Amino acid sequence: MENLPELSDGLYLDITDFAHSTPHWFQQLAEVWTELGLLLFGALFLAGWWRKRHGSADAMALALLAPLATAFGYVVSEGLKSLIDEERPCRAVAGAPASLVTCPPYGDWSFPSNHSAIAGAAALALALSWRGMIWLTAPMALLMAFSRVFVGVHYPHDVTAGLLLGAAVVFVVMKAAGRPVRSLVETARSSRSGVVVWCVGRGPRVRASARPEGVRHGAY
């Protein structure tokens, strides 16, 4: 554990040196991805909510909880960041190349990475609410975390801690709040308000009941 700061510094230097050896277009792509990833996760949350409007109350509860739990993961990460005053590596690591993006101002601390916490939280939240989505969201989260080191604004241990923290918070929140939110969904689906029902959906479509055997259309 005593060698962890030196190991993280070394990895940071290796990654940022590699970043400066890549083509300019690749560097720009990494810069864009650090923010674009957040928008894509948001789009997936919306898609997940929309597709669950005709699903079970349990499914809709998880779809609604996914973005809320992710937001809570960010709040926890930001709270922890305010308690641990770790300077950004783009200022603290001697001999480091210039960061590809503007180094955040003093007081915007480094540990943990909020971007990574959101990515880890969103990846797991979507995986829990949308079966099979982990094969998309996990690589997205890992690339997003790596990009924060690549552009020079975080240590490797910042992004690792952020991913784990975000995922852990989401797991606890979604497991703890799943049943209460399901009850709210069931209540909302029986509401007389069309807006409320539209937001949570009407649930699984009920097929028209089959006519009794032997009864023909028009028979008396």
mmCIF file of C-alpha atoms in Angstrom:
data_model
loop_
_atom_site.group_PDB
_atom_site.id
_atom_site.type_symbol
_atom_site.label_atom_id
_atom_site.label_comp_id
_atom_site.label_asym_id
_atom_site.label_seq_id
_atom_site.Cartn_x
_atom_site.Cartn_y
_atom_site.Cartn_z
ATOM 1 C CA MET A 1 0.000 0.000 0.000
ATOM 2 C CA GLU A 2 2.915 2.352 0.675
ATOM 3 C CA ASN A 3 3.987 2.030 -2.966
ATOM 4 C CA LEU A 4 0.508 2.784 -4.303
ATOM 5 C CA PRO A 5 1.092 6.542 -4.868
ATOM 6 C CA GLU A 6 4.321 5.835 -6.760
ATOM 7 C CA LEU A 7 2.638 3.111 -8.801
ATOM 8 C CA SER A 8 -0.276 5.401 -9.642
ATOM 9 C CA ASP A 9 2.109 8.225 -10.572
ATOM 10 C CA GLY A 10 4.031 5.874 -12.844
ATOM 11 C CA LEU A 11 0.876 4.643 -14.568
ATOM 12 C CA TYR A 12 -0.322 8.207 -14.968
ATOM 13 C CA LEU A 13 2.936 9.193 -16.658
ATOM 14 C CA ASP A 14 2.851 6.133 -18.915
ATOM 15 C CA ILE A 15 -0.732 6.824 -20.011
ATOM 16 C CA THR A 16 -0.277 10.558 -20.553
ATOM 17 C CA ASP A 17 2.960 9.987 -22.471
ATOM 18 C CA PHE A 18 1.079 7.507 -24.647
ATOM 19 C CA ALA A 19 -1.736 10.063 -25.087
ATOM 20 C CA HIS A 20 0.706 12.617 -26.476
ATOM 21 C CA SER A 21 2.069 10.051 -28.942
ATOM 22 C CA THR A 22 -1.361 9.429 -30.484
ATOM 23 C CA PRO A 23 -2.744 11.295 -33.520
ATOM 24 C CA HIS A 24 -4.470 14.590 -32.882
ATOM 25 C CA TRP A 25 -7.837 13.242 -34.020
ATOM 26 C CA PHE A 26 -7.585 10.432 -31.449
ATOM 27 C CA GLN A 27 -6.810 12.926 -28.693
ATOM 28 C CA GLN A 28 -9.846 14.969 -29.679
ATOM 29 C CA LEU A 29 -11.978 11.824 -29.674
ATOM 30 C CA ALA A 30 -10.865 11.073 -26.108
ATOM 31 C CA GLU A 31 -11.670 14.638 -25.065
ATOM 32 C CA VAL A 32 -15.155 14.397 -26.538
ATOM 33 C CA TRP A 33 -15.819 10.953 -25.069
ATOM 34 C CA THR A 34 -15.228 12.154 -21.493
ATOM 35 C CA GLU A 35 -18.437 14.193 -21.814
ATOM 36 C CA LEU A 36 -20.290 12.402 -24.618
ATOM 37 C CA GLY A 37 -20.362 9.220 -22.543
ATOM 38 C CA LEU A 38 -22.557 10.983 -19.979
ATOM 39 C CA LEU A 39 -25.046 11.970 -22.694
ATOM 40 C CA LEU A 40 -25.164 8.424 -24.066
ATOM 41 C CA PHE A 41 -25.881 7.019 -20.616
ATOM 42 C CA GLY A 42 -28.688 9.561 -20.311
ATOM 43 C CA ALA A 43 -30.134 8.469 -23.651
ATOM 44 C CA LEU A 44 -30.039 4.843 -22.520
ATOM 45 C CA PHE A 45 -31.915 5.750 -19.334
ATOM 46 C CA LEU A 46 -34.653 7.340 -21.429
ATOM 47 C CA ALA A 47 -34.798 4.346 -23.770
ATOM 48 C CA GLY A 48 -34.964 1.989 -20.793
ATOM 49 C CA TRP A 49 -37.849 3.933 -19.239
ATOM 50 C CA TRP A 50 -39.766 4.027 -22.535
ATOM 51 C CA ARG A 51 -39.452 0.309 -23.250
ATOM 52 C CA LYS A 52 -40.591 -0.617 -19.718
ATOM 53 C CA ARG A 53 -43.844 1.372 -19.874
ATOM 54 C CA HIS A 54 -45.590 -1.816 -20.981
ATOM 55 C CA GLY A 55 -43.564 -4.001 -18.649
ATOM 56 C CA SER A 56 -44.261 -5.224 -15.153
ATOM 57 C CA ALA A 57 -44.281 -2.929 -12.135
ATOM 58 C CA ASP A 58 -40.956 -4.443 -11.064
ATOM 59 C CA ALA A 59 -39.406 -3.657 -14.447
ATOM 60 C CA MET A 60 -40.692 -0.073 -14.447
ATOM 61 C CA ALA A 61 -39.488 0.429 -10.875
ATOM 62 C CA LEU A 62 -35.950 -0.553 -11.865
ATOM 63 C CA ALA A 63 -36.077 1.656 -14.972
ATOM 64 C CA LEU A 64 -37.109 4.642 -12.841
ATOM 65 C CA LEU A 65 -34.570 3.870 -10.144
ATOM 66 C CA ALA A 66 -31.639 3.566 -12.564
ATOM 67 C CA PRO A 67 -31.056 7.303 -13.154
ATOM 68 C CA LEU A 68 -31.998 8.203 -9.569
ATOM 69 C CA ALA A 69 -29.529 5.718 -8.104
ATOM 70 C CA THR A 70 -26.867 6.977 -10.511
ATOM 71 C CA ALA A 71 -27.470 10.549 -9.344
ATOM 72 C CA PHE A 72 -27.107 9.380 -5.753
ATOM 73 C CA GLY A 73 -23.813 7.745 -6.678
ATOM 74 C CA TYR A 74 -22.602 11.110 -7.972
ATOM 75 C CA VAL A 75 -23.681 12.846 -4.732
ATOM 76 C CA VAL A 76 -21.746 10.330 -2.633
ATOM 77 C CA SER A 77 -18.691 10.726 -4.853
ATOM 78 C CA GLU A 78 -18.841 14.521 -4.655
ATOM 79 C CA GLY A 79 -19.186 14.347 -0.877
ATOM 80 C CA LEU A 80 -16.157 12.109 -0.607
ATOM 81 C CA LYS A 81 -14.201 14.369 -2.952
ATOM 82 C CA SER A 82 -14.817 17.335 -0.646
ATOM 83 C CA LEU A 83 -13.335 15.385 2.273
ATOM 84 C CA ILE A 84 -10.176 14.165 0.514
ATOM 85 C CA ASP A 85 -8.112 17.090 -0.737
ATOM 86 C CA GLU A 86 -6.065 15.299 -3.373
ATOM 87 C CA GLU A 87 -4.458 17.640 -5.887
ATOM 88 C CA ARG A 88 -4.925 16.981 -9.575
ATOM 89 C CA PRO A 89 -2.069 15.056 -11.197
ATOM 90 C CA CYS A 90 -1.795 17.664 -13.951
ATOM 91 C CA ARG A 91 -0.341 19.945 -11.260
ATOM 92 C CA ALA A 92 1.097 17.486 -8.756
ATOM 93 C CA VAL A 93 3.088 14.960 -10.825
ATOM 94 C CA ALA A 94 6.578 16.192 -11.597
ATOM 95 C CA GLY A 95 7.612 15.880 -15.225
ATOM 96 C CA ALA A 96 4.087 15.117 -16.445
ATOM 97 C CA PRO A 97 3.224 16.345 -19.942
ATOM 98 C CA ALA A 98 0.576 19.031 -20.259
ATOM 99 C CA SER A 99 -2.949 17.683 -19.901
ATOM 100 C CA LEU A 100 -4.957 17.483 -23.124
ATOM 101 C CA VAL A 101 -7.763 19.457 -21.491
ATOM 102 C CA THR A 102 -7.516 22.414 -19.138
ATOM 103 C CA CYS A 103 -6.404 21.302 -15.700
ATOM 104 C CA PRO A 104 -9.297 21.911 -13.252
ATOM 105 C CA PRO A 105 -8.770 24.829 -10.859
ATOM 106 C CA TYR A 106 -7.302 24.462 -7.391
ATOM 107 C CA GLY A 107 -9.978 23.213 -5.018
ATOM 108 C CA ASP A 108 -11.559 20.943 -7.609
ATOM 109 C CA TRP A 109 -9.982 17.874 -6.065
ATOM 110 C CA SER A 110 -9.013 14.683 -7.836
ATOM 111 C CA PHE A 111 -10.190 11.752 -5.689
ATOM 112 C CA PRO A 112 -12.483 10.085 -6.562
ATOM 113 C CA SER A 113 -13.310 10.783 -10.193
ATOM 114 C CA ASN A 114 -16.911 11.971 -10.453
ATOM 115 C CA HIS A 115 -17.058 11.077 -14.143
ATOM 116 C CA SER A 116 -15.972 7.544 -13.315
ATOM 117 C CA ALA A 117 -18.409 7.297 -10.414
ATOM 118 C CA ILE A 118 -21.271 8.289 -12.709
ATOM 119 C CA ALA A 119 -20.054 5.860 -15.369
ATOM 120 C CA GLY A 120 -19.759 2.954 -12.931
ATOM 121 C CA ALA A 121 -23.136 3.759 -11.415
ATOM 122 C CA ALA A 122 -24.883 4.124 -14.770
ATOM 123 C CA ALA A 123 -23.326 0.945 -16.154
ATOM 124 C CA LEU A 124 -24.588 -1.186 -13.272
ATOM 125 C CA ALA A 125 -27.939 0.591 -12.997
ATOM 126 C CA LEU A 126 -28.676 -0.079 -16.664
ATOM 127 C CA ALA A 127 -27.475 -3.665 -16.338
ATOM 128 C CA LEU A 128 -29.859 -4.253 -13.412
ATOM 129 C CA SER A 129 -32.811 -2.673 -15.208
ATOM 130 C CA TRP A 130 -32.150 -3.858 -18.778
ATOM 131 C CA ARG A 131 -31.124 -7.453 -19.291
ATOM 132 C CA GLY A 132 -28.023 -7.926 -21.411
ATOM 133 C CA MET A 133 -27.096 -4.232 -21.357
ATOM 134 C CA ILE A 134 -23.929 -4.901 -19.301
ATOM 135 C CA TRP A 135 -22.103 -5.909 -22.504
ATOM 136 C CA LEU A 136 -22.525 -2.338 -23.745
ATOM 137 C CA THR A 137 -22.435 -0.300 -20.551
ATOM 138 C CA ALA A 138 -19.377 -1.931 -18.955
ATOM 139 C CA PRO A 139 -17.052 -1.103 -21.889
ATOM 140 C CA MET A 140 -18.544 2.394 -22.019
ATOM 141 C CA ALA A 141 -17.784 2.948 -18.335
ATOM 142 C CA LEU A 142 -14.245 1.567 -18.584
ATOM 143 C CA LEU A 143 -13.460 3.726 -21.627
ATOM 144 C CA MET A 144 -14.897 6.757 -19.901
ATOM 145 C CA ALA A 145 -12.766 6.163 -16.806
ATOM 146 C CA PHE A 146 -9.642 5.561 -18.890
ATOM 147 C CA SER A 147 -10.272 8.742 -20.863
ATOM 148 C CA ARG A 148 -10.060 10.810 -17.671
ATOM 149 C CA VAL A 149 -6.501 9.588 -17.139
ATOM 150 C CA PHE A 150 -5.743 9.809 -20.859
ATOM 151 C CA VAL A 151 -6.601 13.523 -21.003
ATOM 152 C CA GLY A 152 -4.489 14.073 -17.885
ATOM 153 C CA VAL A 153 -6.919 15.171 -15.174
ATOM 154 C CA HIS A 154 -7.064 12.064 -12.952
ATOM 155 C CA TYR A 155 -4.810 9.417 -11.469
ATOM 156 C CA PRO A 156 -5.556 5.758 -12.248
ATOM 157 C CA HIS A 157 -6.580 5.186 -8.627
ATOM 158 C CA ASP A 158 -9.072 8.074 -8.879
ATOM 159 C CA VAL A 159 -10.975 6.449 -11.710
ATOM 160 C CA THR A 160 -10.771 2.943 -10.239
ATOM 161 C CA ALA A 161 -12.230 4.148 -6.960
ATOM 162 C CA GLY A 162 -14.880 6.134 -8.823
ATOM 163 C CA LEU A 163 -16.057 3.124 -10.827
ATOM 164 C CA LEU A 164 -16.271 0.897 -7.751
ATOM 165 C CA LEU A 165 -17.923 3.548 -5.601
ATOM 166 C CA GLY A 166 -20.580 4.388 -8.165
ATOM 167 C CA ALA A 167 -21.409 0.723 -8.772
ATOM 168 C CA ALA A 168 -21.564 -0.040 -5.037
ATOM 169 C CA VAL A 169 -23.921 2.861 -4.324
ATOM 170 C CA VAL A 170 -26.237 1.890 -7.183
ATOM 171 C CA PHE A 171 -26.366 -1.741 -6.053
ATOM 172 C CA VAL A 172 -27.366 -0.759 -2.506
ATOM 173 C CA VAL A 173 -29.903 1.876 -3.577
ATOM 174 C CA MET A 174 -31.638 -0.273 -6.181
ATOM 175 C CA LYS A 175 -31.839 -3.297 -3.906
ATOM 176 C CA ALA A 176 -33.115 -1.240 -0.969
ATOM 177 C CA ALA A 177 -35.591 0.927 -2.881
ATOM 178 C CA GLY A 178 -36.877 -1.615 -5.392
ATOM 179 C CA ARG A 179 -39.930 -2.740 -3.408
ATOM 180 C CA PRO A 180 -41.126 0.734 -2.317
ATOM 181 C CA VAL A 181 -40.778 2.115 -5.847
ATOM 182 C CA ARG A 182 -42.642 -0.894 -7.249
ATOM 183 C CA SER A 183 -45.535 -0.085 -4.896
ATOM 184 C CA LEU A 184 -45.489 3.514 -6.114
ATOM 185 C CA VAL A 185 -45.611 2.333 -9.719
ATOM 186 C CA GLU A 186 -48.587 0.084 -9.004
ATOM 187 C CA THR A 187 -50.394 2.972 -7.313
ATOM 188 C CA ALA A 188 -49.554 5.364 -10.155
ATOM 189 C CA ARG A 189 -50.837 2.917 -12.771
ATOM 190 C CA SER A 190 -54.254 2.952 -11.092
ATOM 191 C CA SER A 191 -54.327 6.763 -10.988
ATOM 192 C CA ARG A 192 -57.078 8.739 -12.698
ATOM 193 C CA SER A 193 -54.491 11.196 -13.994
ATOM 194 C CA GLY A 194 -53.618 10.506 -17.607
ATOM 195 C CA VAL A 195 -50.247 12.211 -17.224
ATOM 196 C CA VAL A 196 -49.265 10.020 -14.283
ATOM 197 C CA VAL A 197 -50.354 6.859 -16.087
ATOM 198 C CA TRP A 198 -48.474 7.938 -19.225
ATOM 199 C CA CYS A 199 -45.277 8.417 -17.214
ATOM 200 C CA VAL A 200 -45.301 4.957 -15.656
ATOM 201 C CA GLY A 201 -47.159 3.168 -18.444
ATOM 202 C CA ARG A 202 -50.184 0.925 -18.160
ATOM 203 C CA GLY A 203 -48.189 -2.216 -17.684
ATOM 204 C CA PRO A 204 -48.376 -5.411 -19.730
ATOM 205 C CA ARG A 205 -51.048 -5.304 -22.430
ATOM 206 C CA VAL A 206 -53.980 -7.547 -21.584
ATOM 207 C CA ARG A 207 -55.091 -9.701 -24.465
ATOM 208 C CA ALA A 208 -58.760 -9.787 -25.282
ATOM 209 C CA SER A 209 -60.347 -12.778 -23.588
ATOM 210 C CA ALA A 210 -61.180 -15.609 -25.925
ATOM 211 C CA ARG A 211 -64.835 -16.223 -26.703
ATOM 212 C CA PRO A 212 -66.385 -19.193 -24.987
ATOM 213 C CA GLU A 213 -66.032 -22.376 -26.993
ATOM 214 C CA GLY A 214 -69.007 -23.072 -29.215
ATOM 215 C CA VAL A 215 -70.253 -19.480 -29.252
ATOM 216 C CA ARG A 216 -70.300 -17.997 -32.735
ATOM 217 C CA HIS A 217 -70.449 -14.414 -33.803
ATOM 218 C CA GLY A 218 -74.085 -13.349 -34.244
ATOM 219 C CA ALA A 219 -75.511 -16.417 -32.462
ATOM 220 C CA TYR A 220 -78.292 -15.925 -29.895
#
